[in-house]
Coordinates of C-alpha atoms in Angstrom, one line a residue:
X1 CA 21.4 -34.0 -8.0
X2 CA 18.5 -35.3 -10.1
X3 CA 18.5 -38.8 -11.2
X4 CA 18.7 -38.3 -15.0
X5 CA 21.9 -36.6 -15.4
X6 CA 21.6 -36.7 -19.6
X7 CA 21.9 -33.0 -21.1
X8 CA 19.1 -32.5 -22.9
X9 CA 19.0 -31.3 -26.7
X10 CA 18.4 -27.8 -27.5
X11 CA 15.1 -28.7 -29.3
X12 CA 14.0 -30.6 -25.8
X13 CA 15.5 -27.7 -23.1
X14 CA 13.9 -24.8 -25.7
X15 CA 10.6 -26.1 -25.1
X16 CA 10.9 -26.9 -21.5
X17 CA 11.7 -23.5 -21.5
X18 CA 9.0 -22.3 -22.6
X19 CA 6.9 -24.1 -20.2
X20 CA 9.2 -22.4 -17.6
X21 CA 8.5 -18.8 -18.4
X22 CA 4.6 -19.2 -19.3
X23 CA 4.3 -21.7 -15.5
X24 CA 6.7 -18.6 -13.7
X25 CA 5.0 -15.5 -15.8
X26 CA 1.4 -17.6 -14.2
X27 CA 3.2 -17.8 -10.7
X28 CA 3.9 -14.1 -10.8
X29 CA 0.9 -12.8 -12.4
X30 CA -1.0 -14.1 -9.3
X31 CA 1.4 -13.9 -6.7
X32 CA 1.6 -9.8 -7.9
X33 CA -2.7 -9.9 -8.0
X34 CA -2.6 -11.3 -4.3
X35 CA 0.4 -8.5 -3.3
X36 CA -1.6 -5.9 -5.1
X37 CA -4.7 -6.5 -3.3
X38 CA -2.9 -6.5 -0.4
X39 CA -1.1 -3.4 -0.7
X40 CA -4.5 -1.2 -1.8
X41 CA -6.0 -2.9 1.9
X42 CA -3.2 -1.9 3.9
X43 CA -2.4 1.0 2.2
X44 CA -5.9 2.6 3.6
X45 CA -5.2 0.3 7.1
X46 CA -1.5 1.3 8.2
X47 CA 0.0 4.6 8.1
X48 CA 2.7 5.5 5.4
X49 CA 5.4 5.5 8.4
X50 CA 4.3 1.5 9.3
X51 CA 4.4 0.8 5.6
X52 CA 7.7 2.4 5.1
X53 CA 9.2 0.2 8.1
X54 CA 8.0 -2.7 6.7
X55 CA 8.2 -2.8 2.5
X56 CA 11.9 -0.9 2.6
X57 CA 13.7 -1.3 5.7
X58 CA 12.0 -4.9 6.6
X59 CA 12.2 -6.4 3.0
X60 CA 15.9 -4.8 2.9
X61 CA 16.9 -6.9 5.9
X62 CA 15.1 -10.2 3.9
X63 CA 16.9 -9.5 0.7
X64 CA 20.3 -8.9 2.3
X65 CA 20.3 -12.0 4.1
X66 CA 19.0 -14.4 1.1
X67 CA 20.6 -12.5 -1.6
X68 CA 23.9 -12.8 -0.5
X69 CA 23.4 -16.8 1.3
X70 CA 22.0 -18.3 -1.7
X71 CA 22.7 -15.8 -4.6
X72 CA 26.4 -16.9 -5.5
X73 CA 25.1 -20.9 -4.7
X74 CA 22.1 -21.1 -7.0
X75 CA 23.7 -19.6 -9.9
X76 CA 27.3 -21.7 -9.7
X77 CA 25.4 -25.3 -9.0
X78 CA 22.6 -24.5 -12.5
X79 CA 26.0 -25.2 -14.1
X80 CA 26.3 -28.9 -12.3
X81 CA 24.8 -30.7 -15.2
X82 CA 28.4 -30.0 -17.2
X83 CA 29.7 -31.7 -14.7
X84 CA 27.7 -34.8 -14.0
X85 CA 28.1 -35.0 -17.7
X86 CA 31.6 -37.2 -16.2
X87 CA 30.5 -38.3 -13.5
X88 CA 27.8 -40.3 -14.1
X89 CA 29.8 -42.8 -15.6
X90 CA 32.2 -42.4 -12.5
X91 CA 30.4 -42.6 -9.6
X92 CA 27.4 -41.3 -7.6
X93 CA 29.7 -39.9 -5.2
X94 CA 31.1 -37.0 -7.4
X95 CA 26.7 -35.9 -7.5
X96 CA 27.0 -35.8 -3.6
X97 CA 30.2 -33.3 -3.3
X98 CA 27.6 -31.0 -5.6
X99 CA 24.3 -32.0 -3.8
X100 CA 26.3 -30.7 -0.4
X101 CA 26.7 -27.3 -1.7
X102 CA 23.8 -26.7 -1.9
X103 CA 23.1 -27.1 2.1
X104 CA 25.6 -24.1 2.5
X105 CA 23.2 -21.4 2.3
X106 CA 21.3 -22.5 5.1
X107 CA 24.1 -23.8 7.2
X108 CA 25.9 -20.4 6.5
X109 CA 22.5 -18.3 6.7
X110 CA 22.0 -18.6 10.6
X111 CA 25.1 -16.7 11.8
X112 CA 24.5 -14.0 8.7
X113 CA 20.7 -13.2 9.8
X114 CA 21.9 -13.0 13.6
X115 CA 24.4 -10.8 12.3
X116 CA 22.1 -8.8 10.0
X117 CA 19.7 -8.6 12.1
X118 CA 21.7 -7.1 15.3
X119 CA 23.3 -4.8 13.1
X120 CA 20.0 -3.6 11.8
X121 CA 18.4 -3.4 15.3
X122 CA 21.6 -1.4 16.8
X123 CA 21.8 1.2 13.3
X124 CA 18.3 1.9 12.6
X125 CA 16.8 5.7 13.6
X126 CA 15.0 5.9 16.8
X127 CA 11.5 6.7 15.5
X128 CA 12.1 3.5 13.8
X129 CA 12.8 1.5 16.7
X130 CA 10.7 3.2 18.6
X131 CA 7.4 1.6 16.7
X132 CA 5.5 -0.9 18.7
X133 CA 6.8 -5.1 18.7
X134 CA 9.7 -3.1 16.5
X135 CA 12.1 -6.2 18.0
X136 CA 9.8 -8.8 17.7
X137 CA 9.6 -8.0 14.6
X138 CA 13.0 -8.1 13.4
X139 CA 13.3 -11.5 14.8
X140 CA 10.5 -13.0 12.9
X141 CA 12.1 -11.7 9.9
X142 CA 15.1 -13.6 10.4
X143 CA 13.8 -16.6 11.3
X144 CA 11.7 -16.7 7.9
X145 CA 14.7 -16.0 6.1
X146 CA 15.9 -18.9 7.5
X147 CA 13.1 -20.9 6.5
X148 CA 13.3 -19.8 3.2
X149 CA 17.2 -20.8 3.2
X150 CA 16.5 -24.4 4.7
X151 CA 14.3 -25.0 1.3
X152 CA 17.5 -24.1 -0.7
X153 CA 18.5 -27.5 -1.3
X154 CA 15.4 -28.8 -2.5
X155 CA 14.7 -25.5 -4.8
X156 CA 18.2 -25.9 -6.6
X157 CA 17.0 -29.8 -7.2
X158 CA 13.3 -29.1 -8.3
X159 CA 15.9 -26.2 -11.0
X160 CA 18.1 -28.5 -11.8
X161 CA 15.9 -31.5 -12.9
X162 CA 13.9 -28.4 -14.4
X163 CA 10.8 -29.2 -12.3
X164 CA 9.3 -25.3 -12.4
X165 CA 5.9 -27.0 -11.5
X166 CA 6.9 -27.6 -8.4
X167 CA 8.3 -24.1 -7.7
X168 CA 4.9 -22.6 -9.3
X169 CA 2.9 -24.8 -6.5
X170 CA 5.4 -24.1 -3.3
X171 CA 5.7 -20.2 -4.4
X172 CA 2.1 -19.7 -5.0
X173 CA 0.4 -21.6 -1.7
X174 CA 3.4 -20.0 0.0
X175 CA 2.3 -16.2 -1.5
X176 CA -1.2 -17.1 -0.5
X177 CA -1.0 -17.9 3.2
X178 CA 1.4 -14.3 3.3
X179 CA -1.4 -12.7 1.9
X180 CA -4.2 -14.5 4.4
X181 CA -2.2 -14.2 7.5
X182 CA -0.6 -10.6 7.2
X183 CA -4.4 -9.6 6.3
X184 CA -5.9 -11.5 9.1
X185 CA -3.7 -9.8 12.0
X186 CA -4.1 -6.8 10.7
X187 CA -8.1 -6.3 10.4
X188 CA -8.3 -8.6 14.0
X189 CA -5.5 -6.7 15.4
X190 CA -4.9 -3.1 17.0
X191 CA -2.8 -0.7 15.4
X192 CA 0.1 -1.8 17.3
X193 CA 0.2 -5.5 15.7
X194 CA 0.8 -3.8 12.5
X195 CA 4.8 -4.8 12.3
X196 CA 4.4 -8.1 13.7
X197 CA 1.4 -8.8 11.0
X198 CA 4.0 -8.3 7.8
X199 CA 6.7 -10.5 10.1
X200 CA 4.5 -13.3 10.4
X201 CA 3.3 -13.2 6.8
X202 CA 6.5 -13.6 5.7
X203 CA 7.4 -16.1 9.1
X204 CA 3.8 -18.1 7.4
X205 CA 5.9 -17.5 3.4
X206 CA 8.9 -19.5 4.6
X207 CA 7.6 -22.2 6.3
X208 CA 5.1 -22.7 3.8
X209 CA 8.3 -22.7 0.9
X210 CA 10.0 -25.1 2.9
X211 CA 7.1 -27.8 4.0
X212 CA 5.9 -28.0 0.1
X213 CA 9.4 -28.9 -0.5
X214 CA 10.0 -31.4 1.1
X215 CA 6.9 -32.9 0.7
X216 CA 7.3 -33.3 -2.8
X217 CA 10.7 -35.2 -2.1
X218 CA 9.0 -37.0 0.7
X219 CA 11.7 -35.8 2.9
X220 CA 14.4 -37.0 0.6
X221 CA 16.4 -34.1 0.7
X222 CA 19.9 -33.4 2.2
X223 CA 19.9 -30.8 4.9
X224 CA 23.6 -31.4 6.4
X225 CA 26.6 -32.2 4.2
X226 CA 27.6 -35.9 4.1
X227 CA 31.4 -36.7 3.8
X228 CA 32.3 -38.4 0.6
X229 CA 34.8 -40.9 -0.4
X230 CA 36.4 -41.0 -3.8
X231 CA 39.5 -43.0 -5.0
X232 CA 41.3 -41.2 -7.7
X233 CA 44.1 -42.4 -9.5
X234 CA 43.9 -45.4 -6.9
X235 CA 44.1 -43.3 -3.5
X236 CA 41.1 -42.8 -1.7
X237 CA 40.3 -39.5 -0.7
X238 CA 37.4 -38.1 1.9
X239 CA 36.2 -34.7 0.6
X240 CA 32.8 -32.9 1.2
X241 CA 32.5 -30.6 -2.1
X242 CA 33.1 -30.6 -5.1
X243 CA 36.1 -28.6 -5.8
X244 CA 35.4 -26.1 -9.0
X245 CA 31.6 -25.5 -8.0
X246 CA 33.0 -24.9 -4.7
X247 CA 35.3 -22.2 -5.9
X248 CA 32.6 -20.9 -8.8
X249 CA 30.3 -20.9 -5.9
X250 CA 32.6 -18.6 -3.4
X251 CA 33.2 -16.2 -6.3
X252 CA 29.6 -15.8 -7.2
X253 CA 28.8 -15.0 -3.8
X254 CA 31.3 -12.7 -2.8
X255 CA 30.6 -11.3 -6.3
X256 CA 27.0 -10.7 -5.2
X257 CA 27.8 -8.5 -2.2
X258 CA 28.9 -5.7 -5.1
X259 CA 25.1 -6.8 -6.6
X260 CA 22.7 -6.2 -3.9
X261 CA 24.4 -3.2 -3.1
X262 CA 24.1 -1.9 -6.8
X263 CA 20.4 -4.1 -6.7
X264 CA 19.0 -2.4 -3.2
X265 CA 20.7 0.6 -3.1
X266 CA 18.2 3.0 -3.4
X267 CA 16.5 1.4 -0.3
X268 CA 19.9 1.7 1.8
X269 CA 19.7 5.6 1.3
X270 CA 15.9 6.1 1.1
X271 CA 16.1 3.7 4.6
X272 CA 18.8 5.9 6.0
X273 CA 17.8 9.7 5.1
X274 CA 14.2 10.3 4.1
X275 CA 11.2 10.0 6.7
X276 CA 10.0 7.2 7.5
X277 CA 6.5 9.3 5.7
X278 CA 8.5 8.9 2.6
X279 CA 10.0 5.4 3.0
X280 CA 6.1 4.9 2.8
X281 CA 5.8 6.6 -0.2
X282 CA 8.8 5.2 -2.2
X283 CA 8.1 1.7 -1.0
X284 CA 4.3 1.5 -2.4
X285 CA 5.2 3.4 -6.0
X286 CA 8.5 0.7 -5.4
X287 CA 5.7 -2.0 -5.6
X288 CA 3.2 -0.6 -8.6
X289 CA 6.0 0.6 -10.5
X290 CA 8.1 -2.5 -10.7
X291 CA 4.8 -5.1 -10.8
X292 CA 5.3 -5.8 -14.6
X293 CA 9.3 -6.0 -13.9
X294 CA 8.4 -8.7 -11.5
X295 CA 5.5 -10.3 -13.3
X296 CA 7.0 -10.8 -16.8
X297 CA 10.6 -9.9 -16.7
X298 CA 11.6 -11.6 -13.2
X299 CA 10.3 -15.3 -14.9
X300 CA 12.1 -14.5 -17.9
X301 CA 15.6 -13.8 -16.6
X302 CA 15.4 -16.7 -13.8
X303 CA 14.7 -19.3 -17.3
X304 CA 17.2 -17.3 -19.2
X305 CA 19.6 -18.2 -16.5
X306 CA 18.8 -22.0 -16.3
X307 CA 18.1 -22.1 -20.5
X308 CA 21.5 -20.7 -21.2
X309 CA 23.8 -22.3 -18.4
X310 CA 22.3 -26.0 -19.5
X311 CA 22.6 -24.9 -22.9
X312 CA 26.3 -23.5 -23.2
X313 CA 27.5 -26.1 -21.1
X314 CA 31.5 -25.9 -22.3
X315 CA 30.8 -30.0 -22.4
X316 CA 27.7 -29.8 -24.4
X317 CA 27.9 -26.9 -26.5
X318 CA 27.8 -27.3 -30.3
X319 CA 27.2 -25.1 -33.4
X320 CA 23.3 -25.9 -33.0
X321 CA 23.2 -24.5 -29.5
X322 CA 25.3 -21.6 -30.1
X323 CA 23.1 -20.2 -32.8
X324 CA 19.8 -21.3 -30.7
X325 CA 21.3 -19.3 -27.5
X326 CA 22.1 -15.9 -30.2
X327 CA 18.4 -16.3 -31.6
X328 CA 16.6 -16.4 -28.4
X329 CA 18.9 -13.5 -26.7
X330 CA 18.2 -11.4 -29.8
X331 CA 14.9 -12.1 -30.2
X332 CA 14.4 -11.2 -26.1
X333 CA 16.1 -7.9 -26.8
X334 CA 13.9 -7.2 -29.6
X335 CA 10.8 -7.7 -27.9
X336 CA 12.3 -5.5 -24.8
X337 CA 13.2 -3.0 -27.7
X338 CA 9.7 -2.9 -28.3
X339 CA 8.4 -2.5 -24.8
X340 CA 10.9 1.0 -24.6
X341 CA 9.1 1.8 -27.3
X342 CA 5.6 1.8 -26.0
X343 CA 6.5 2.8 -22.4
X344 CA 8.0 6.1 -23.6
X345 CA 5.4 6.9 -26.2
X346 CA 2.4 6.2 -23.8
X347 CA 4.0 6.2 -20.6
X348 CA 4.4 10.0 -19.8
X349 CA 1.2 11.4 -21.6
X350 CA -1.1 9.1 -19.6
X351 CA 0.4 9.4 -16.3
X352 CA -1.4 11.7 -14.5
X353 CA -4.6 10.2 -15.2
X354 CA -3.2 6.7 -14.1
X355 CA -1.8 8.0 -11.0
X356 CA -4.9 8.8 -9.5
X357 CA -6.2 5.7 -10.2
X358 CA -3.8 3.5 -7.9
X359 CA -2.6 5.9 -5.2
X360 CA -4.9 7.0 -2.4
X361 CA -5.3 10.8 -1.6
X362 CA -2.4 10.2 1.5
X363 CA 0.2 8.7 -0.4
X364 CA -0.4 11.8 -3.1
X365 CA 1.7 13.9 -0.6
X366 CA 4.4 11.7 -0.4
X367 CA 7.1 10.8 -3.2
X368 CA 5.1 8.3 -4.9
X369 CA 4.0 10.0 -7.8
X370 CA 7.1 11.3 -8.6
X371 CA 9.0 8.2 -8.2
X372 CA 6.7 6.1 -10.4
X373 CA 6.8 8.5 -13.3
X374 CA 10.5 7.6 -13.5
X375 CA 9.8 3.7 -13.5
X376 CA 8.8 4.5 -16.8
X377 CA 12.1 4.4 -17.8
X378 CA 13.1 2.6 -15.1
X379 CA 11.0 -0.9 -16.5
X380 CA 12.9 -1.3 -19.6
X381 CA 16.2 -0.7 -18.1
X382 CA 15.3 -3.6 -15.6
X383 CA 14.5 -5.6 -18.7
X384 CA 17.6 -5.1 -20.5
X385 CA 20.1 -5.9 -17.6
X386 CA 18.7 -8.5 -16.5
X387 CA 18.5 -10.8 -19.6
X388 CA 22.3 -9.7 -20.6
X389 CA 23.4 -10.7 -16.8
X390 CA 21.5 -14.0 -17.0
X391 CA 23.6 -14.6 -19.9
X392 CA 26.4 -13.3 -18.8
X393 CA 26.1 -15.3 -15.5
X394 CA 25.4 -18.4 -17.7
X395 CA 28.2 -18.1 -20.3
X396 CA 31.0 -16.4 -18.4
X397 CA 34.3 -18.7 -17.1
X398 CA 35.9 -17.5 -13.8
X399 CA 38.3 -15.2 -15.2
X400 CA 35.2 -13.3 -16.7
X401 CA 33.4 -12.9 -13.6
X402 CA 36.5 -11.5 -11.7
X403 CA 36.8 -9.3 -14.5
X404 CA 33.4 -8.4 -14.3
X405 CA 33.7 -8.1 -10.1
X406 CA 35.9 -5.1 -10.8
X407 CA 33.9 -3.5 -13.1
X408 CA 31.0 -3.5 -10.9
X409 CA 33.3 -1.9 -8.3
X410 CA 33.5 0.9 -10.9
X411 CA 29.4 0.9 -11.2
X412 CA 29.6 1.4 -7.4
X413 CA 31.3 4.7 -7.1
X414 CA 29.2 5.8 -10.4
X415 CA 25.9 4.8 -8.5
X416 CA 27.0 6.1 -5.7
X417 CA 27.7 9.7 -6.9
X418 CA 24.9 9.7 -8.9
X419 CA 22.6 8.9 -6.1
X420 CA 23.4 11.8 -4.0
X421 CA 24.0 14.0 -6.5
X422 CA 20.4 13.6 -8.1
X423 CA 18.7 13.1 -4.4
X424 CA 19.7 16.1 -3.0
X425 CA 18.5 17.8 -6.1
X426 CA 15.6 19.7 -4.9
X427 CA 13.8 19.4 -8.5
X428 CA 14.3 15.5 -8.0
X429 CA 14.4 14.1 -4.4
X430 CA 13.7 10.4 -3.6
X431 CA 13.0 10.1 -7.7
X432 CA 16.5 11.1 -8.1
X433 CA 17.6 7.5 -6.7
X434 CA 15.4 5.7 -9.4
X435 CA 17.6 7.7 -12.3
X436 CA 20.7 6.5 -10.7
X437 CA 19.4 2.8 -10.5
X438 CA 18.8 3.6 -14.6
X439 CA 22.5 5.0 -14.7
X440 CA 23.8 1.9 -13.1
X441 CA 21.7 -0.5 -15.0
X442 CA 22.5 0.8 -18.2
X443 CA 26.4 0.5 -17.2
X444 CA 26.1 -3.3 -16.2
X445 CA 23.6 -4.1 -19.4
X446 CA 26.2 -2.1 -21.7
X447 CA 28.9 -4.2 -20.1
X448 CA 26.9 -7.8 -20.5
X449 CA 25.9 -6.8 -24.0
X450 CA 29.6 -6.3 -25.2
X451 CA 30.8 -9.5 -23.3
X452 CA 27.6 -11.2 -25.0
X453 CA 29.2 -9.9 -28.8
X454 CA 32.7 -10.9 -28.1
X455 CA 31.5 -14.2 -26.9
X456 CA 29.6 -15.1 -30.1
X457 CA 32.2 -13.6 -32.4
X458 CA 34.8 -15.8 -30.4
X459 CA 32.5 -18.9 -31.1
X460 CA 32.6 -17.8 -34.9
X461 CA 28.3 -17.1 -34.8
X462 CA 27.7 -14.9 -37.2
X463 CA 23.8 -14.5 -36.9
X464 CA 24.8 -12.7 -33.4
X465 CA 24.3 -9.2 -34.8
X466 CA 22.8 -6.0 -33.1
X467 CA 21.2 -4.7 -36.1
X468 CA 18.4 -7.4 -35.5
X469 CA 17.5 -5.9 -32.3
X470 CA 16.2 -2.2 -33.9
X471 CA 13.1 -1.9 -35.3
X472 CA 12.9 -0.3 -39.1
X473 CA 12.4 2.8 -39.6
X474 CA 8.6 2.7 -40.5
X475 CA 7.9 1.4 -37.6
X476 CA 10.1 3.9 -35.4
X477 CA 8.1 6.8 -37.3
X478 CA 4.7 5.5 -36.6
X479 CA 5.7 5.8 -32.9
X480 CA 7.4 9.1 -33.2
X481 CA 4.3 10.4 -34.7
X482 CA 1.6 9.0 -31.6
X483 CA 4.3 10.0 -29.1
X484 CA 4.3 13.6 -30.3
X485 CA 0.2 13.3 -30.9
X486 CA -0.2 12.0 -27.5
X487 CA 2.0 14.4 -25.8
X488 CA -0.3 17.0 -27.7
X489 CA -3.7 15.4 -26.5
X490 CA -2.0 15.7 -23.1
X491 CA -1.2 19.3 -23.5
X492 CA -4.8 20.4 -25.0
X493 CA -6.8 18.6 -21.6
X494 CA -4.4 18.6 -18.7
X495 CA -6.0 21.6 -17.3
X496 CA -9.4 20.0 -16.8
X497 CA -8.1 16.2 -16.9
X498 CA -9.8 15.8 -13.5
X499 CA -13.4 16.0 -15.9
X500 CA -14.5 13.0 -17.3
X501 CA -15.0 14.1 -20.4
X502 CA -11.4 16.0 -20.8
X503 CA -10.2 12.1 -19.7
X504 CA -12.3 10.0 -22.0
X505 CA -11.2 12.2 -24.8
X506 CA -7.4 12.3 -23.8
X507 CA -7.7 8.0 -23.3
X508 CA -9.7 7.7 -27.0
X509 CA -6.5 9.6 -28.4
X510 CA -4.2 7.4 -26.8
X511 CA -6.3 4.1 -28.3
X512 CA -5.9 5.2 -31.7
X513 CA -2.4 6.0 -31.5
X514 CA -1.8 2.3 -29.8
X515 CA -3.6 0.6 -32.1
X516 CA -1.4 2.4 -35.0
X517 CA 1.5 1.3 -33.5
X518 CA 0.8 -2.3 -33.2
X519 CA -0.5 -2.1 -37.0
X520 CA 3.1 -0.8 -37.9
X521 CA 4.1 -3.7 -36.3
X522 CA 2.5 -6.6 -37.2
X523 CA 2.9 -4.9 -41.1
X524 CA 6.4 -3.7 -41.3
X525 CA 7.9 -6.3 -38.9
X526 CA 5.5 -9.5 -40.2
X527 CA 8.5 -11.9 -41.0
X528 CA 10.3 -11.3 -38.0
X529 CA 7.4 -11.6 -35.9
X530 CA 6.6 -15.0 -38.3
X531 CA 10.1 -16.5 -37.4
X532 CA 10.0 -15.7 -34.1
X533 CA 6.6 -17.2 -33.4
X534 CA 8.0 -20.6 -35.6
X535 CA 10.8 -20.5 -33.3
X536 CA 8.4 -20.5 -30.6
X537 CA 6.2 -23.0 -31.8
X538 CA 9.4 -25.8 -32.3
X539 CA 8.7 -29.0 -30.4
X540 CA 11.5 -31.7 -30.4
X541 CA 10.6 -34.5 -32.0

């Protein structure tokens, strides 16, 4: 798939990794800044019922038909480079039995998003179809899922021969026209063009993705599978795929059915039973709540996935990359430790004076504010699982994911339960679908985390230890102590916290409680902050 096949030392795919997550965290920093100042325009444009239609039940339809044609694909073929490893002293055929499964999820994509999409037409509520260009719509949204899937083979090429520029400039022109056109439609448009304006956003996203993709390869990119011959042990054989990526491929993707139902699940009930009012209200504290999930998380978990899999390549791996692959998870986790810790000391206190900051007076009626006071838990749960799946998804042989695949059968039923139990509850509504996301999280991250111990105690690593994930005890006090000052402050001036004054005073508490908190870091935690920054700072030579 790329045309220099040679693994890369740990020192060399470290530091390219870096330049991954700093180029991604870039991408998604402004991609987020275009999609937020797009959200507060149509926020105070469309109605929360149009909104509703169009960030849940739209995006739902999207997600469902890339998620599960590319999911299972993308993360069996960032394993190729183990096997290239052989073939590139064999022939340039066995590269082209890989290179052809990656055309599968857009050859496989078209029947899936007419299927999708006539099942979503024929299910959804009445007032939903009801909405003007409702159809229309729908079929624009499918057609730029296809778009999207047509790029596939070029993305997992650009991943492969770790080419994240390229991604950064495709994903960011792509987020820009979105942004331009949906806007555009809408401010020239009636009322009624308000569906079709998000459809051809998106329609304007995918063809966008897919032209700066193949320009960059100049076209050279194959878009139908090519039959190829291979003589082994001296009879010649005509195959199209490569057999074990083939098979990895078609468990990863029936794998990720069980995913995006534990991944988008909320949305499936929020789309089915709450107002299409509410859907409105869910999807834009969805958006807010998760924007730092998406911005810094999202980049790290996608490199973790490509850093790891090229990294514990069972060809490749050594003692050197082992204990490189238990230092960066750890030191991940540690940070994310760190980021529960702030969230939940400063989150809660200061959330009613941030709330009125980003939500218009309409959306105050609706579930928003109750659902994003959960994504403060929610954030670091999000952070959690999805470094442990990336490794997990990275490190993980066959037998592990099937094991896994009935595990997550398991965190099904759980979510499910959960999800009505806590929705129906009067106290909790829609925000009772965000805990159950948490509950089933926290079950797939436990399960990740204790495959990623037995893995590293099966490779005889002994650094791999959870102590070095937990703060010490100094620091853990200092944050006990703001979070109970802070939750004080919040108490003596949330009955005139609509004042300026009561505000400014409640914010200048806050301050100096942060600014403890990072001093009790940088003095109790200097040498693990010290290593971790050398780490950082290593540069092959």
């Amino acid at each position: 798939m790329a045309s220099d096949t040679r693994e890369p030392s740990s020192d060399v795919l470290l530091s390219k990794a870096l330049t991954s997550v700093s180029s991604l965290v870039l991408l998604q920093l402004l991609s987020r800044l275009f999609t937020f100042v797009l959200n507060q325009a149509l926020i105070r444009i469309v109605s929360p019922q149009v909104f509703g239609t169009a960030a849940i039940q739209f995006e739902l339809l999207l997600s469902t038909i890339l998620f599960l044609s590319r999911e299972g694909v993308r993360n069996a073929l960032l394993r190729a480079s183990d096997k290239t490893q052989e073939t590139k002293r064999a022939a340039v055929a066995d590269r082209n039995l890989i290179t052809n499964i990656s055309v599968l999820p857009g050859l496989l994509g078209i029947p899936f998003a007419v299927s999708v999409a006539l099942v979503y037409i024929y299910t959804t509520s009445t007032a939903t179809r009801s909405q003007p260009h409702f159809g229309f719509s729908v079929t624009i949204y499918a057609l730029a899922a296809l778009f999207e899937l047509l790029s596939e083979p070029a993305f997992i090429r650009a991943q492969n021969e770790l080419r994240f520029d390229l991604r950064v400039r495709a994903e960011g022109i792509a987020v820009a026209l979105k942004s331009v056109v949906t806007f555009m439609i809408l401010w020239m448009g009636s009322v009624n063009w308000a569906l079709p304006a998000f459809a051809l956003g998106q329609a304007a996203y995918g063809v966008t993705l897919l032209a700066t993709f193949m320009a960059a390869y100049r076209g050279n990119v194959t878009v139908w599978p090519k039959k190829v011959t291979t003589v082994v042990h001296g009879n010649v054989m005509s195959q199209y795929f490569e057999p074990e990526l083939l098979q990895l491929s078609a468990v990863m993707t029936s794998q990720s059915l069980i995913k995006h139902f534990l991944t988008e699940g909320d949305k499936f009930m929020v789309s089915r039973f709450s107002p299409l009012a509410d859907q409105g209200g869910y999807a834009i504290a969805s958006n807010y709540g998760s924007l730092v999930a998406r911005i810094v998380f999202q980049p790290i978990e996608e490199t973790c996935r490509v850093f790891f899999a090229r990294l514990l390549a069972p060809s490749s791996v050594t003692s050197d990359s082992l204990r490189t692959a238990s230092h960066i998870l750890l030191s991940i986790l540690l940070l994310f430790i760190h980021l529960l810790l702030f969230l939940e000391t400063f989150g809660p206190p200061y959330f009613a004076v941030a709330v009125t900051l980003v939500l218009p007076p309409r959306f105050l009626a609706t579930s928003a504010p109750a659902i994003l006071r959960v994504y403060i838990h929610y954030i670091p749960m999000m952070a959690f699982n999805g470094v442990l799946e990336a490794f997990f998804s990275s490190a993980s042989s066959p037998v592990d994911l099937h094991a896994q695949s009935r595990w997550m059968v398991a965190f099904s039923v759980v979510f499910v339960f959960a999800a009505v139990g806590l929705a129906r509850s009067v106290a909790m509504g829609d925000a009772g679908l965000i805990w159950a996301n948490i509950i089933n999280l926290a079950c797939r991250a436990g399960y990740a985390a204790l495959f990623a111990a037995q893995y590293f105690k099966s490779k005889a690593v002994e650094d791999f230890r959870w102590a070095r994930i937990v703060p010490p005890k100094s620091v853990l006090g200092v944050f006990a102590i703001s979070a109970a000052v802070t939750r004080w402050s919040e108490q003596r001036y949330q009955n005139n916290l609509s004042a300026l004054g009561a505000q400014l005073g409640h914010v200048a508490v806050g301050g100096c409680c942060l600014m403890a908190c990072l001093a009790a870091c940088i003095v109790f935690e200097r040498a693990a902050l010290a290593q971790a920054c050398s780490f950082v700072r290593r540069r092959p030579a």
